[in-house]
Amino acid sequence: MSATGIGASVRRKEDFRFITGKGHYTDDINRPGQAYAYFVRSPHAHAKINRIDKAEAERAPGVVAIFTGEDIAADKIGGLICGWMIHSKDGSPMKAGPHPALAQGKVRYVGDHVAVVIAETYAQAREAGEQVNVDYDVLPAVVDTGSARSVGGEPVHEVAPDNTVFEWHLGNKPETEAAFARAAHVTKLDIVNNRLIPNAMEPRAAVGDYDDGADSFTLYTTSQNPHVARLVLSAFNGIAPENKLRVIAPDVGGGFGSKIFIYAEETVCVWAAKKVNRPVKWNSDRTEAFLSDAHGRDHVTHAELATDANGMMIGLRVHTTANLGAYLSTFSSSVPTYLYAPLLSGQYNIPAIYCEVDAVYTNTAPVDAYRGAGRPEATFVIERIVEVAARELGFDPAEFRRRNFVTSYPHQTPVIMCYDAGNYGASMDKALELIDYKGFPARKAEAQRRGRLRGIGFSAYIEACGIAPSAAVGSLGAGVGLWESAEVRVNPVGTVEVLTGSHSHGQGHETTFAQLVSERLGIPIDNVTIVHGDTDKVQMGMGTYGSRSGAVGMSAIVKALDKVEAKAKKVAGYVLEASPDDIEFKDGKFTVKGTDKEIDFASVALQAYVAHKFNGQDLEPGLKEGAFYDPTNFTFPAGVHICECEIDPDTGVTRIENWVAVDDFGIVINPMIVEGQVHGGIAQGVGQALLEGTVYNEDGQLLTASYMDYCMPRAYDFPSLKVETTETRCPSNPLGIKGCGEAGAIAAPPAVINAITDALGHENIAMPATPLKVWRAVQEVQPRMAAE
Amino acid sequence: MGSGETMLVAMTVNGKAVSRDVDPRTLLVQFLRDNLRLTGTHVGCDTSQCGACVVHIDGNAVKSCTILAVACESSAVTTIEGLAAGGTLHPMQEAFREHHGLQCGFCTPGMIMTAVDMVNRRGPDLDEHTIREDLEGNICRCTGYHNIVKAVAAGAQAMGETAFKQAAE
């Protein structure tokens, strides 16, 4: 392994600009003559708009223009789309209601976009916005996930009279029913997977710019996938054809899914730039982010696990109601369906699984992918019910899992997925050793002497990443293919630019991708620059989400590097007067087999461009190759996380005392960066389990719309984390990578809740397990414990 | 407000005297970002919780979203852009890079300015508990804080060594 190659913890190339304050985030971009946008938002969860009176606001100082849904409609700007078609059990397509970028006739959640005010300064836009008078007829709001279908009253969308978007299912119902009929034991569990608000630290922002000389648009925006944004803004919203629309996603301050989607604000800013013929800038404040960023999770689930007399799992049936909010966000429909139910088999050999998912509209913010997207929800179901089953059956939770682990590969589950490689027992062994499982009873007893309740909880998760084979997702309803692109440009001096369709917003691609190129071409890592996030530079790409940039994005780079090497060998052959077949390439040098004739990579690059040594008709000058890579399967990262916690029964406060994570991510490019991804994922998962609760009141008002109300994880909420890996190579991509970005967020919530319920001897603890909830549970169990 | 009246404010920012006519309600963070185009100081919330906007005013860490620019008249302000001396990174900056204390980089300027202040107040020997407690006012969504805590401890030690060397010279 070289100091900067695959497997080395290379310090990040991107860090210098961030630690010196020289990053370029969207809000750092200012265009000459720019005006500022402020969005007038609905204060009601559900209301008819009778009239919008903007006359007074238009007279306010500094106002340039005010637009409403009428203007959007007049310009025939298309609505925001959902790009994944789900069909119900009866074959009918999902019921997608209209989603205009500015409301037309009705508002459907608090924060819904009613008008945009554009003014000379942001303060003027905001002040004028407060003078836009909107006459509403307020309607009863549909808020609660579980009762959205039966609440009656005016539905959120006419197209869905009972607020049902679809009734979908997966698996084999008769086989599952048969398994339950012969079960020795059935474990039943009701679960709420709490709604979360993603909260990337950089709020969303956009600068729309219109060049009237060229009749072309540029949108600077906080996007994880600028090419997808351009595609949607062109093909569906009709802003401009793709050749007249450039989308730039510069440094982006975290995404976690929330910056995948094409939102109203960005769409309006780029459209309005032409209307006012000035750049239009918008930057979300934090409360706007709480109100209008797509939220995550929000499932209500009943699950049942059937086991036989030997403690083997024989069937799983799950019914979930998934809240998709007021509108179908870009990929919302895929999250509680194909990103969820196919993961319900977990790491276990379960012969029969059947899952039903009813998706509902409510008068709340749209719900879409948030770190893990469907897989945390699935993992919470399976890892909670497995833990409860182990307790009911009297098994040690580690042993119960181990006896049901999948142990041979490939393993076809009853719910689509074919696991290609893994060693779940190895991760479990290592995790048990790292947490000192044998010492736990002594630690528990010691805690008890101090008046504390100590618990231990497991989570043996699996996820499907590296999304995804285009044909496969196409057959499941995706409107796009999920390949990735790369272009490797070798300069005449031997330095390299790699253009990638992946987008880095914290993941460190500028370093890890350069490690791959440095090792492969035998050139210093400083000679490699990674270019991303600009549709004028990178031709096309699908962006970063679903832990796909290593497995799919880097595989595309490998393919392009293969082509570069093949071409370079031809050039070297001419220079060294040998057949390309006799040229070997190693450590940055081309040699003629069996001779001492050699030429280094930089010299070959120069020869490719001067083209003196070969006829340009036989071999084209230059050294630049592109590739598209379409994966052949999902990848299946898996691992075991163990949480050990202590509860103060007097206050209900839960402290995490130990955390062990053992993950199998396949081949790891940069262990330092991978560990960092795991740390961050765990923090978000612990946040879900202990701290983060999204609260709408019955009128649909978001009560948790600031950092004073929504509890973000802080440094003191965590102990030092023990993070290690095991390794089975992923067989379905050239680098053997599985992906690591979402694992922590997927694994952590059930580990925490299993630890708390272990400590309490009480299974009914809803997330977030706040001190109040835990204290109440303690009050219920303490008399019981005292009696025992 | 909105009467269009402005006030002249003068202060020293990163060692340079600056003065501007500003709307009196301009926050220091807006003054830095919009008037001076020092965009390293970030705004991550509206409620003074996240700490992305931390700068030093006369040597003390302050959330620059909680103070008016005009209240900083005659003060000496240091932002993330002014932390490195000449071409040399501050030891705390170096520690954040060395220990992978940042991912997306958005909270990083505030984290680093807070960490430097922590060492200035408490000295270079910071235990993990103290660091975690003292980071209460800085939110990071990427790192789970694990490597930030490591970076702050290492940066503190390095600051101590630098101060020791300077005292010895």
mmCIF file of N, CA and C in Angstrom, chain A residues 21 312 322 388 403-404 415 487 554 576 664 699 719 727 735 769 777:
data_model
loop_
_atom_site.group_PDB
_atom_site.id
_atom_site.type_symbol
_atom_site.label_atom_id
_atom_site.label_comp_id
_atom_site.label_asym_id
_atom_site.label_seq_id
_atom_site.Cartn_x
_atom_site.Cartn_y
_atom_site.Cartn_z
ATOM 1 N N GLY A 21 -11.507 29.122 6.226
ATOM 2 C CA GLY A 21 -12.649 29.983 5.888
ATOM 3 C C GLY A 21 -12.735 30.332 4.413
ATOM 4 N N MET A 312 -35.808 -20.932 15.570
ATOM 5 C CA MET A 312 -35.454 -20.477 14.228
ATOM 6 C C MET A 312 -36.595 -19.612 13.689
ATOM 7 N N ALA A 322 -47.084 4.747 6.241
ATOM 8 C CA ALA A 322 -45.993 5.703 6.044
ATOM 9 C C ALA A 322 -46.578 7.059 5.691
ATOM 10 N N VAL A 388 -36.772 -8.565 21.047
ATOM 11 C CA VAL A 388 -37.912 -8.919 21.907
ATOM 12 C C VAL A 388 -38.161 -10.428 21.854
ATOM 13 N N ARG A 403 -27.792 -17.818 15.576
ATOM 14 C CA ARG A 403 -28.340 -19.084 15.063
ATOM 15 C C ARG A 403 -29.241 -18.857 13.855
ATOM 16 N N ASN A 404 -29.651 -17.620 13.642
ATOM 17 C CA ASN A 404 -30.495 -17.335 12.478
ATOM 18 C C ASN A 404 -29.766 -16.589 11.348
ATOM 19 N N VAL A 415 -37.621 -11.230 -0.267
ATOM 20 C CA VAL A 415 -38.036 -9.863 -0.594
ATOM 21 C C VAL A 415 -36.988 -9.198 -1.503
ATOM 22 N N GLU A 487 -14.962 10.993 -16.117
ATOM 23 C CA GLU A 487 -14.081 11.304 -17.241
ATOM 24 C C GLU A 487 -12.696 11.568 -16.655
ATOM 25 N N MET A 554 -16.882 5.532 -8.024
ATOM 26 C CA MET A 554 -15.474 5.163 -8.206
ATOM 27 C C MET A 554 -15.326 4.037 -9.231
ATOM 28 N N LEU A 576 8.396 3.466 -27.427
ATOM 29 C CA LEU A 576 9.424 2.467 -27.093
ATOM 30 C C LEU A 576 9.633 1.458 -28.225
ATOM 31 N N ASP A 664 -18.798 -4.214 8.119
ATOM 32 C CA ASP A 664 -18.145 -4.784 6.935
ATOM 33 C C ASP A 664 -18.546 -3.938 5.732
ATOM 34 N N ASP A 699 -53.450 21.094 14.944
ATOM 35 C CA ASP A 699 -53.755 22.027 13.850
ATOM 36 C C ASP A 699 -52.708 21.979 12.742
ATOM 37 N N PRO A 719 -20.297 9.093 24.268
ATOM 38 C CA PRO A 719 -18.985 8.684 24.769
ATOM 39 C C PRO A 719 -18.037 8.604 23.570
ATOM 40 N N GLU A 727 -13.962 -7.475 6.947
ATOM 41 C CA GLU A 727 -13.922 -7.240 5.507
ATOM 42 C C GLU A 727 -14.267 -8.495 4.705
ATOM 43 N N LEU A 735 -13.767 -2.542 -7.397
ATOM 44 C CA LEU A 735 -12.947 -2.220 -6.227
ATOM 45 C C LEU A 735 -13.339 -3.015 -4.986
ATOM 46 N N ALA A 769 -36.431 8.534 23.120
ATOM 47 C CA ALA A 769 -36.579 8.098 24.505
ATOM 48 C C ALA A 769 -36.099 9.224 25.415
ATOM 49 N N ALA A 777 -41.651 5.163 32.297
ATOM 50 C CA ALA A 777 -41.506 3.705 32.226
ATOM 51 C C ALA A 777 -40.928 3.167 33.532
#
